[in-house]
Tab-separated table of C-alpha atoms in Angstrom:
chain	number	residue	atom	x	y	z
A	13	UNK	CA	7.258	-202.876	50.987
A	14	UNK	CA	9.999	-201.823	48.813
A	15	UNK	CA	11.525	-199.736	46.488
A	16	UNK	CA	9.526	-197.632	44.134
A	17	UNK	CA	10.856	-195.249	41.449
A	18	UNK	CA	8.180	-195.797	38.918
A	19	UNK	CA	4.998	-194.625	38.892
A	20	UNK	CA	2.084	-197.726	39.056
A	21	UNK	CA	-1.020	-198.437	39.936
A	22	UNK	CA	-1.452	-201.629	40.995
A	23	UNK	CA	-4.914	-203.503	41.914
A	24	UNK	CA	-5.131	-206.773	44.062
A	25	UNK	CA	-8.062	-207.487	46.120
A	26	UNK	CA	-6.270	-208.104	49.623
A	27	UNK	CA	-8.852	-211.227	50.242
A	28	UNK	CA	-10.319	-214.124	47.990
A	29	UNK	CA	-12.455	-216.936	48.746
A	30	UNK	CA	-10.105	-220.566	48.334
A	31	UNK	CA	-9.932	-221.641	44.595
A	32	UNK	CA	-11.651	-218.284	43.421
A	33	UNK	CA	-10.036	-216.009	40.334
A	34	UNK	CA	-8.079	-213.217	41.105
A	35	UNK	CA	-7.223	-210.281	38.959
A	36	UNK	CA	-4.235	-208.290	39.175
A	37	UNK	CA	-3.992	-204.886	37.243
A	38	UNK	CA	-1.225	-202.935	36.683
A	39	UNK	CA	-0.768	-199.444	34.882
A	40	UNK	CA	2.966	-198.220	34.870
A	41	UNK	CA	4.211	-194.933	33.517
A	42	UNK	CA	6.903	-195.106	30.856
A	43	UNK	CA	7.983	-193.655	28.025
A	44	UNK	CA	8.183	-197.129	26.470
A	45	UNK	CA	10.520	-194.821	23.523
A	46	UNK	CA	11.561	-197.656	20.915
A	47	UNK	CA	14.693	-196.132	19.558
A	48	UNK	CA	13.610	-196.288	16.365
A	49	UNK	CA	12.478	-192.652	16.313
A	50	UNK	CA	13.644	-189.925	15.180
A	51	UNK	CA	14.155	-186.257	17.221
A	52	UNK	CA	13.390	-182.891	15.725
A	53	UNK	CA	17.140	-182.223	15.813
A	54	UNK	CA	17.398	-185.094	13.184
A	55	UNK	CA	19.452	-187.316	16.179
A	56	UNK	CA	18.042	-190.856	17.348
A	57	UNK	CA	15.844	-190.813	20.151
A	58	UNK	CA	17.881	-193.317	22.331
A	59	UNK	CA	15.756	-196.396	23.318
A	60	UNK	CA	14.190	-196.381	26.712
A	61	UNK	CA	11.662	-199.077	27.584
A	62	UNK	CA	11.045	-201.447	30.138
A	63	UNK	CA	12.511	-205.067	29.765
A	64	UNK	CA	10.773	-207.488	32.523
A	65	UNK	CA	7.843	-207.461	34.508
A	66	UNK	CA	7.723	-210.884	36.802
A	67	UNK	CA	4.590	-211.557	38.881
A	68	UNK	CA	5.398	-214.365	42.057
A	69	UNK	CA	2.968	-215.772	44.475
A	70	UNK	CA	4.147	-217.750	47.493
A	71	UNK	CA	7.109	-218.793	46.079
A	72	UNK	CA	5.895	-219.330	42.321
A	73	UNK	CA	6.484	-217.048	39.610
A	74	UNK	CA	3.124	-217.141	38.030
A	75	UNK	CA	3.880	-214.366	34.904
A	76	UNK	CA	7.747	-213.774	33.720
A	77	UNK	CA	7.376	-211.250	30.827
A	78	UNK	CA	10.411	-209.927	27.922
A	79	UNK	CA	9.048	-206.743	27.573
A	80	UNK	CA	10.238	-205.752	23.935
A	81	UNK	CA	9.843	-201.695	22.224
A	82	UNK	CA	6.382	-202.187	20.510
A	83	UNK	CA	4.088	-201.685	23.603
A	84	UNK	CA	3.171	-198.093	23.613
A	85	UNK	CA	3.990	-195.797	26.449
A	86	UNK	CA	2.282	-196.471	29.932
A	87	UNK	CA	1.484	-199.700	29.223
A	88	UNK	CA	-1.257	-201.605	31.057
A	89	UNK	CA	-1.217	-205.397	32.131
A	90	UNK	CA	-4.040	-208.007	33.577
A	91	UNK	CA	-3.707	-211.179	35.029
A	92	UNK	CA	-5.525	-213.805	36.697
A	93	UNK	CA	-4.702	-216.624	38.873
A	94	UNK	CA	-6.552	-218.860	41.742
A	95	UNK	CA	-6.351	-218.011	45.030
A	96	UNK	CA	-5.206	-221.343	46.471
A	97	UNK	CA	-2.720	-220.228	49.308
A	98	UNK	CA	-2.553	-217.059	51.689
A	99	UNK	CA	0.333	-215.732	50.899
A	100	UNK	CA	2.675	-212.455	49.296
A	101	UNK	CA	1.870	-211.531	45.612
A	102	UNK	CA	5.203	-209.554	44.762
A	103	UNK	CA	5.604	-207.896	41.675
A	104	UNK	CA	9.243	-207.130	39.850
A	105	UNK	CA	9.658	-204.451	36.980
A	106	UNK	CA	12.650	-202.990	35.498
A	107	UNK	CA	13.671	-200.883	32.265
A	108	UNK	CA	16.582	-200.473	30.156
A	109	UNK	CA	18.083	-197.622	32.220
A	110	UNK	CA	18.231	-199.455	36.035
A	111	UNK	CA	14.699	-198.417	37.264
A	112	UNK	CA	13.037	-200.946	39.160
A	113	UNK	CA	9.715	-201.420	41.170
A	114	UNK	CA	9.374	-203.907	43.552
A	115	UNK	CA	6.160	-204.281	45.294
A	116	UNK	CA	4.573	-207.147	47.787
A	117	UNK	CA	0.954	-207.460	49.226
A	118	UNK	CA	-0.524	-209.645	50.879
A	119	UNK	CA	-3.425	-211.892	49.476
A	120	UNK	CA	-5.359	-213.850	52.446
A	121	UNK	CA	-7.184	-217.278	51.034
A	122	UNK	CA	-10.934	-216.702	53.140
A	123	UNK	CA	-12.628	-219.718	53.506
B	7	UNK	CA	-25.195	-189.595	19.728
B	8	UNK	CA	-24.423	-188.718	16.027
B	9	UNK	CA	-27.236	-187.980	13.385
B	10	UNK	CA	-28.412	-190.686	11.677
B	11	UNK	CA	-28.204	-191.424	7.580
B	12	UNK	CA	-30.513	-189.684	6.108
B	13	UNK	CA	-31.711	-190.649	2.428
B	14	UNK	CA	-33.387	-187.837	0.780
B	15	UNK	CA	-35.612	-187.941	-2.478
B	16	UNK	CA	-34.871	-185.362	-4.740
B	17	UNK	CA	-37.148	-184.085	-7.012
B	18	UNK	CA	-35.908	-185.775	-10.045
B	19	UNK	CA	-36.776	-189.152	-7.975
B	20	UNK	CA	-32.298	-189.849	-7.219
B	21	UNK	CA	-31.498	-191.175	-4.089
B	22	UNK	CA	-28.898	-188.925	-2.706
B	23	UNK	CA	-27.254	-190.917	0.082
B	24	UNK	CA	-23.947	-189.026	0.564
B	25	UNK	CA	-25.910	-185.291	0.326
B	26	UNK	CA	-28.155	-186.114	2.841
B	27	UNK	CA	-25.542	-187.236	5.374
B	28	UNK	CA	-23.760	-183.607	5.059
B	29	UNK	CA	-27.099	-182.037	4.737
B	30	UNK	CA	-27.849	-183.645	8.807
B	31	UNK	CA	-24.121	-183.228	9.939
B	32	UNK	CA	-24.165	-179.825	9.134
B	33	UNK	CA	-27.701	-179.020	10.818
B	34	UNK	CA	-27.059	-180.658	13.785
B	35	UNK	CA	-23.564	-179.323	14.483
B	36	UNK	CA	-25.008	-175.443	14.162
B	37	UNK	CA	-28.087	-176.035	15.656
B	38	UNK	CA	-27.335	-179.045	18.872
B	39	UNK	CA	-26.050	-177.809	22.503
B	40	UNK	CA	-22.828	-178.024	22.481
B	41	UNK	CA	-20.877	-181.293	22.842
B	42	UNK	CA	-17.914	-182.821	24.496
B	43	UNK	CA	-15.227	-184.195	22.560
B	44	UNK	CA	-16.309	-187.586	24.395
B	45	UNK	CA	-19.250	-187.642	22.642
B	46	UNK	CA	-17.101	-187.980	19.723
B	47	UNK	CA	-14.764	-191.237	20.792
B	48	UNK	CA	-15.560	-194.872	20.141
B	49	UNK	CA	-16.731	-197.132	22.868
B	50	UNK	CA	-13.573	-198.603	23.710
B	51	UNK	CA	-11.590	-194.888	24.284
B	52	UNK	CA	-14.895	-193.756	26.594
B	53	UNK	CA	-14.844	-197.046	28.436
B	54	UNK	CA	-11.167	-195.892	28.950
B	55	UNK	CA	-11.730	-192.942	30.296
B	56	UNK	CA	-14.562	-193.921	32.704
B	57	UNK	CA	-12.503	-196.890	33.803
B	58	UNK	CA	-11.407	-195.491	37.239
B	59	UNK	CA	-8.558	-197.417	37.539
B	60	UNK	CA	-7.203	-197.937	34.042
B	61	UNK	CA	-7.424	-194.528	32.573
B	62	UNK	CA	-3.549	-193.532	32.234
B	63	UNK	CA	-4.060	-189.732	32.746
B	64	UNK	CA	-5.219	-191.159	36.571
B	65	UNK	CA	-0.830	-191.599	36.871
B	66	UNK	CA	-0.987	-187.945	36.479
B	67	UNK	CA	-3.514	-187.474	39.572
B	68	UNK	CA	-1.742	-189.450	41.577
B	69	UNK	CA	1.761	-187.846	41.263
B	70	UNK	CA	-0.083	-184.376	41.057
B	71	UNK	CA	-1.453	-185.894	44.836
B	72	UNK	CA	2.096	-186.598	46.103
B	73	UNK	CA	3.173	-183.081	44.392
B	74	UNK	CA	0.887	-181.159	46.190
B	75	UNK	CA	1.778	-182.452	49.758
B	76	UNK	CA	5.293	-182.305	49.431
B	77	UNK	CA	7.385	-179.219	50.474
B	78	UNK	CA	8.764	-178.398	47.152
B	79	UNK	CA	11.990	-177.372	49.611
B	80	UNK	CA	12.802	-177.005	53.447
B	81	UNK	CA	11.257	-174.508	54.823
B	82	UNK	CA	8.905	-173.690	52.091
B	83	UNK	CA	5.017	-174.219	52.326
B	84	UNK	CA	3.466	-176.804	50.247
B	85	UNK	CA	0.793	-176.141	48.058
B	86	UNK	CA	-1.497	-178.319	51.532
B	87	UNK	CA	-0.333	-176.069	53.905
B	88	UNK	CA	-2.325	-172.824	52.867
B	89	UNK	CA	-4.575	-174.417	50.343
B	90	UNK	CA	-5.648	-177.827	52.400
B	91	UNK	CA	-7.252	-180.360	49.800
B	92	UNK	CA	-6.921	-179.750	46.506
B	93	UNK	CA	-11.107	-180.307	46.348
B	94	UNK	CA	-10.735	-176.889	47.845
B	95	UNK	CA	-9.977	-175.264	44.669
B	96	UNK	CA	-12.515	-176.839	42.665
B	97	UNK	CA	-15.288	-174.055	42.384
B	98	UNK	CA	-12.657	-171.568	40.692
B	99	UNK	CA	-11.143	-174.727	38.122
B	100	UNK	CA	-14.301	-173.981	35.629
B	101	UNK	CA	-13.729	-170.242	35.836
B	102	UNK	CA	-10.657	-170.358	34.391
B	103	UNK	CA	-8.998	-168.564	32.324
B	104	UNK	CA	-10.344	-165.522	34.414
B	105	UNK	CA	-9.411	-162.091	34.162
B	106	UNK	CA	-6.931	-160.935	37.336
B	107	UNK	CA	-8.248	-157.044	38.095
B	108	UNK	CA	-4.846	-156.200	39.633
B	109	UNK	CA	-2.471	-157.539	36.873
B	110	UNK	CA	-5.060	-156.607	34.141
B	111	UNK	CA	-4.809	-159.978	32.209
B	112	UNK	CA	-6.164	-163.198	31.728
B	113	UNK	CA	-4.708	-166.041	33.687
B	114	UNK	CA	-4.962	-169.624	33.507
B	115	UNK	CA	-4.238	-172.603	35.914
B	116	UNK	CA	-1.005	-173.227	34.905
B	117	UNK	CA	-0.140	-169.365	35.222
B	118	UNK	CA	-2.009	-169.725	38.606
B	119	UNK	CA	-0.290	-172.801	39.658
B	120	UNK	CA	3.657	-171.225	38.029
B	121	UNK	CA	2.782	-167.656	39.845
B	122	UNK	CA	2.616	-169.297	43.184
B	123	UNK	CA	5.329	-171.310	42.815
B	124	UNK	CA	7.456	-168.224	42.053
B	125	UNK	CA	5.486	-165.870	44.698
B	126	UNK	CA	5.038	-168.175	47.249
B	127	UNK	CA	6.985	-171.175	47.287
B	128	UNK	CA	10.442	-169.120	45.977
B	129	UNK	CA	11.021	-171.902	43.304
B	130	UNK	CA	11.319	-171.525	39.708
B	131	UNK	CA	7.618	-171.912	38.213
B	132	UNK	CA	7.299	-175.233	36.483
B	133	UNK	CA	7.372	-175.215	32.394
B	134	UNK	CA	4.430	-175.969	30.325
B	135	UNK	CA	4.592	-179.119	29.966
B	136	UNK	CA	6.690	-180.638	32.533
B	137	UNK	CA	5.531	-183.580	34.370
B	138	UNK	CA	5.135	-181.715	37.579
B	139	UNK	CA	2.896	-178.844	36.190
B	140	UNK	CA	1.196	-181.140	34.195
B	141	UNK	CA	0.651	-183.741	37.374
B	142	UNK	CA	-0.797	-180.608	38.908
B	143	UNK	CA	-2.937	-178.952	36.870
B	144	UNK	CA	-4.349	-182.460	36.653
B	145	UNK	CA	-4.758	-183.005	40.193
B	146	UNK	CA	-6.800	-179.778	40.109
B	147	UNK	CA	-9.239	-180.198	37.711
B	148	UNK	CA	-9.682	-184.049	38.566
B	149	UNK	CA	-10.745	-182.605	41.478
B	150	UNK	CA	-13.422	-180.070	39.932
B	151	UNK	CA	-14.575	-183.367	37.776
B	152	UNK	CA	-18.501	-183.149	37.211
B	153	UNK	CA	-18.353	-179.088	37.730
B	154	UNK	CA	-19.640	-177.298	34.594
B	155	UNK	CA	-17.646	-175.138	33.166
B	156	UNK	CA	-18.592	-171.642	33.802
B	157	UNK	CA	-20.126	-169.258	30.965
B	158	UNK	CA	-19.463	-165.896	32.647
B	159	UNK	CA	-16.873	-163.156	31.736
B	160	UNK	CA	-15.768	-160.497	33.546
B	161	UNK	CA	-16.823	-157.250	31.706
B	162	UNK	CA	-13.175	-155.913	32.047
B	163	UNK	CA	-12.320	-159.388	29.675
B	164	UNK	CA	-14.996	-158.787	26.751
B	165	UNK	CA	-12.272	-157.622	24.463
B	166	UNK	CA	-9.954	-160.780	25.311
B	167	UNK	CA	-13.299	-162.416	24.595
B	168	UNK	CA	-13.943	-160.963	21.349
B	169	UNK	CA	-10.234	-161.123	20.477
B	170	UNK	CA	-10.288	-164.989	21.360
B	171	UNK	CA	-13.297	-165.663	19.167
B	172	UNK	CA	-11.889	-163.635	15.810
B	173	UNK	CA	-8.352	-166.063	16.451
B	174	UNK	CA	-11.100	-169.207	16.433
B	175	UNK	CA	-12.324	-167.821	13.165
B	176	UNK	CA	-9.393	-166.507	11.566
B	177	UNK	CA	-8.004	-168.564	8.700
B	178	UNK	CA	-4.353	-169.507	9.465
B	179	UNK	CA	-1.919	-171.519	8.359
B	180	UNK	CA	-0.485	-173.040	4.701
B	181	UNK	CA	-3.890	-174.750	4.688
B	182	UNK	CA	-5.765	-171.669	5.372
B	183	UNK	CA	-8.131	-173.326	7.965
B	184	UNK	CA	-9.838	-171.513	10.725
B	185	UNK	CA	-10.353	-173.471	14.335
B	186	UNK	CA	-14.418	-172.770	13.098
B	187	UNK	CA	-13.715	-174.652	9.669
B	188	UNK	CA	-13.655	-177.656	10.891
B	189	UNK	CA	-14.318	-177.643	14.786
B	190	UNK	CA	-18.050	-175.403	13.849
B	191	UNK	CA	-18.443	-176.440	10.662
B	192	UNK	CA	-17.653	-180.032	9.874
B	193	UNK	CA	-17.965	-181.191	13.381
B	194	UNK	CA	-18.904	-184.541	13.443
B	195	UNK	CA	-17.706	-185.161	9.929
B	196	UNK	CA	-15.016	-187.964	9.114
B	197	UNK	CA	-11.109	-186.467	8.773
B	198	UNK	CA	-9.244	-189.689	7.559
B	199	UNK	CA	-10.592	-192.398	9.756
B	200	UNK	CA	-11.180	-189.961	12.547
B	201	UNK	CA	-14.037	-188.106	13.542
B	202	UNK	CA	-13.894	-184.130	13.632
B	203	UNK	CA	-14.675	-183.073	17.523
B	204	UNK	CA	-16.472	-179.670	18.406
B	205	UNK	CA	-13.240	-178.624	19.775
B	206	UNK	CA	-14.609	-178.381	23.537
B	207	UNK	CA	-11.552	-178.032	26.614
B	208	UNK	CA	-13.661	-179.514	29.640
B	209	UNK	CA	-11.446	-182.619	29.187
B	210	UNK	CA	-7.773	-180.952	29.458
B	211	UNK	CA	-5.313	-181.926	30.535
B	212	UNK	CA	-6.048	-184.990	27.911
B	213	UNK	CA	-4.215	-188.269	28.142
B	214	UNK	CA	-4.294	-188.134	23.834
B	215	UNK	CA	-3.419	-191.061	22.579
B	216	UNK	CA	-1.604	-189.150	19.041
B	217	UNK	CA	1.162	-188.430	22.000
B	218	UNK	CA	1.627	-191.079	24.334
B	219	UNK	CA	1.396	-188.736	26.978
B	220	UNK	CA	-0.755	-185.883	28.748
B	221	UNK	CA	-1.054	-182.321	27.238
B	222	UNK	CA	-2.550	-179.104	27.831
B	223	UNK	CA	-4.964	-177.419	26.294
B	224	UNK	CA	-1.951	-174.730	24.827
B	225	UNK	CA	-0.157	-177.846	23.442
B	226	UNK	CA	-3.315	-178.845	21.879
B	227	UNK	CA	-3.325	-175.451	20.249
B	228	UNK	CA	0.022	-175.438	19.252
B	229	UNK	CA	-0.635	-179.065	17.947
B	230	UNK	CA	-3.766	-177.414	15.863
B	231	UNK	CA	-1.819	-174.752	14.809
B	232	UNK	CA	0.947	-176.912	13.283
B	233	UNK	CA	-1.446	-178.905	11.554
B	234	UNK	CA	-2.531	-176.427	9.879
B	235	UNK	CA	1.064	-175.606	9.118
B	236	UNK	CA	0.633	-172.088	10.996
B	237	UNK	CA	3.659	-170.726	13.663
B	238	UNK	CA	2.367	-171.777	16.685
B	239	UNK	CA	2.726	-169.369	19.521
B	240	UNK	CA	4.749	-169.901	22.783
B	241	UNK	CA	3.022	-171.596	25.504
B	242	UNK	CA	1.192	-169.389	27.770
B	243	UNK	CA	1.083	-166.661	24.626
B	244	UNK	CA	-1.832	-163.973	25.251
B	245	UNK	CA	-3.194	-164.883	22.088
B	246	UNK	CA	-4.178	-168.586	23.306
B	247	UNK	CA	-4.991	-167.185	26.670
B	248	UNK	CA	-7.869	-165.126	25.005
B	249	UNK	CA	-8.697	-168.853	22.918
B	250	UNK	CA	-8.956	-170.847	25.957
B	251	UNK	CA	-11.268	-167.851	27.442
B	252	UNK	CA	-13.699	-168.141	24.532
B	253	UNK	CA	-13.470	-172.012	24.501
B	254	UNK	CA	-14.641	-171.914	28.257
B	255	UNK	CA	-17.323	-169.854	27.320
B	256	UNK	CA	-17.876	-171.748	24.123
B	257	UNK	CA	-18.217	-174.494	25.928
B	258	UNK	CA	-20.607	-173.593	28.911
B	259	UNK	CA	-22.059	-176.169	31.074
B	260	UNK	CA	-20.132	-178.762	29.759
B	261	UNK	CA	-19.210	-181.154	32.585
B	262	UNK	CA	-14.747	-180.820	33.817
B	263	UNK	CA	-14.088	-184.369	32.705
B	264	UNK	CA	-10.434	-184.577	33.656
B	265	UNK	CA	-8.428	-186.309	32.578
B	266	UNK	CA	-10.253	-187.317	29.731
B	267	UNK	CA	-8.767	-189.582	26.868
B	268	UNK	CA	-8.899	-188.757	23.115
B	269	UNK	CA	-7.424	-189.943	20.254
C-alpha cells in the first residue's frame, strides 16, 4: 500500500461505471505554517508546509500540484476524472521537512 | 434561527429600525432554550461540520481511534483492553466534569483520560493540548455524539457549581467583561463581522477555525480570558474546572456535537 506518515483521509469509490465521473477527496493534516509568522518569543516561526501533491491513474498523472504557504492548515482537495480504465489511482504528497504519503487503490471500470 | 428585524413605531410616529433589532436580540437571548454555538455559524461552516468526511476535527477521531488501540508501551494495557470500544464510555462523556467522591474534586475528561494514563498505563499523562490528548478526548466524545449533555450535579459539587457561575459573571480583564456580558447578554448580537455565540461546550473539542487547529474547551477559556486581556489560568486550573461544570449544566440537553467547527 505504502508508506504513510501523514495523517489523510482519502475518498475513492473502489468501482465506477465506464466513462462515469469520479471524485477523489482528500483531507491531510498539516500545519501548513508559512514562515512568515511570528512566535511569542519574538523568533520566526520556521516555514513548514507541504510542497506537492500528484494524483496518477494507470500510468497518467492526472493532477501535479506546487503547493505554496497560503493554503491554511489541513488543507482539503477534490478532484474529478472519468473512469475510462480499471486500474491503480496512486496518490503522492510531500512537505518541506521529508514527510511523504504514498497511497494506491484500486478503481475497477464496471460495465 | 435568529430573530427577525423588527421595526417598531414609537409614539412620536419615528421608525426606529436599529432599537427594535436590540429590543428582539435581547428578548430572545434571556427568554429562548438555550442554543448551540452551531446555531450561530453560517451555512457553509455547518455544512462543514455535518460533512462526514470533510470536517477536519474527523483527523482527530481517527488518530484518537489508532491511539486508543495501541499499547502506549510493551507490556502496558491499552486504553481497548479494559475499556473495549470507546462507544463504551459514551453515557459518562455528557456527565462530565463530575465530582470524584474519593478525591473530593471535580474532574474532567482530559483529567480522566491523563489520570489513567499515569495510574494505569505507567506513562506520563498527556499535556493539554497535545495532539494525543486532544485525538482522544475527541475520539470520546465523537463517540457520545447525539447524547445530551447532562443537567445534574452531585450535591457534594453545588459549591463548585455556584463558584463556576459567579467566575461566568464576574467582570475580568482590562476590558472589564464578564463571560455573561456578552455570551447572556448580547448573544446573538454582531462583534465585528462575527456573531456573539451563547457560549455553549457540547461542541468541544472544536476544530476553530481562529486556530487552525483543535482546542479544548480550557483553551477556549484561556482564549476568552486573554481577550478580555485577563491572566488566564493554567490548563486544568480548579477555577475553569468549576466553569466547565456550570457550562454543562448551563447548557443541558444540548446535543455532544463533537467535533464541531466554529469560527
Amino acid at each position: 500500500m505504502g508508506t504513510l506518515s501523514l495523517p489523510v483521509r482519502l475518498a475513492l469509490p473502489a468501482e465506477a461505471p465506464a466513462g462515469g465521473v469520479v471524485s477523489l477527496r482528500l483531507l491531510l493534516q498539516h500545519p501548513m505554517e508559512t514562515g512568515y509568522r511570528i512566535g511569542e518569543d519574538g523568533a520566526r516561526i520556521p516555514r513548514h508546509i507541504l510542497t506537492r501533491l500528484r494524483v496518477s491513474y494507470g500510468d497518467r498523472v492526472i493532477a501535479d500540484l506546487t503547493l505554496r504557504p497560503a493554503i491554511a492548515a489541513n488543507p482539503y482537495f477534490a478532484l474529478s476524472f472519468i473512469a475510462d480504465e480499471t486500474g491503480p489511482v496512486t496518490l503522492e504528497v510531500e512537505d518541506d521537512r521529508g514527510a511523504t504519503l504514498t497511497e494506491t487503490r484500486m478503481l475497477t471500470v464496471v460495465p | 434561527m435568529f430573530p427577525s428585524v423588527r421595526v417598531q413605531r414609537l409614539p412620536q410616529g419615528g421608525l426606529t429600525l436599529a432599537l427594535g433589532l436590540c429590543l428582539s436580540l435581547c428578548l430572545s437571548c434571556s427568554a429562548g432554550a438555550a442554543q448551540s454555538g452551531l446555531a450561530y455559524l453560517g451555512e457553509e461552516l455547518r455544512a462543514l461540520q455535518a460533512d462526514p468526511f470533510a470536517n477536519p476535527g474527523l483527523l482527530w477521531v481517527d488518530r484518537g481511534t489508532a491511539l486508543w488501540q495501541a499499547a502506549p508501551a510493551p507490556g502496558v494495557p491499552a486504553c481497548a483492553s479494559c475499556h473495549g470500544a470507546p462507544e463504551s464510555l459514551r453515557a459518562v462523556i455528557p456527565t462530565l466534569p463530575r465530582w470524584n467522591p474519593a478525591t473530593e474534586r471535580l474532574e474532567n475528561l482530559e483529567g480522566l483520560i491523563r489520570q489513567c494514563q499515569s495510574a494505569r498505563q505507567h506513562q506520563p499523562p498527556a499535556p493539554y493540548e497535545s495532539e494525543a490528548l486532544l485525538a482522544l478526548t475527541t475520539r470520546l466524545a465523537h463517540g457520545a455524539r447525539g447524547l445530551p449533555l447532562s443537567g445534574a450535579v452531585a450535591q457534594e459539587a453545588a459549591p463548585a457549581l455556584a463558584r463556576g457561575e459567579a467566575f461566568f459573571r464576574e467582570r475580568r480583564g482590562q476590558l472589564g467583561l464578564s463571560c455573561a456580558d456578552c455570551h447572556e447578554r448580547y448573544a446573538g448580537a454582531r462583534l465585528r463581522g462575527d456573531r456573539v455565540s451563547e457560549g455553549m461546550i457540547n461542541g468541544f473539542p472544536i476544530y476553530r477555525l481562529t486556530w487552525q487547529t483543535l482546542g479544548s474547551r480550557h483553551r477556549m477559556f484561556r482564549w476568552c480570558n486573554e481577550a478580555v486581556r485577563a491572566e488566564p489560568y493554567p490548563f486544568g486550573a480548579e477555577p475553569y474546572l468549576e466553569l466547565e461544570l456550570f457550562l454543562r449544566h448551563r447548557g443541558a440537553g444540548l446535543p455532544l456535537e463533537t467535533p464541531a467547527v466554529r469560527r
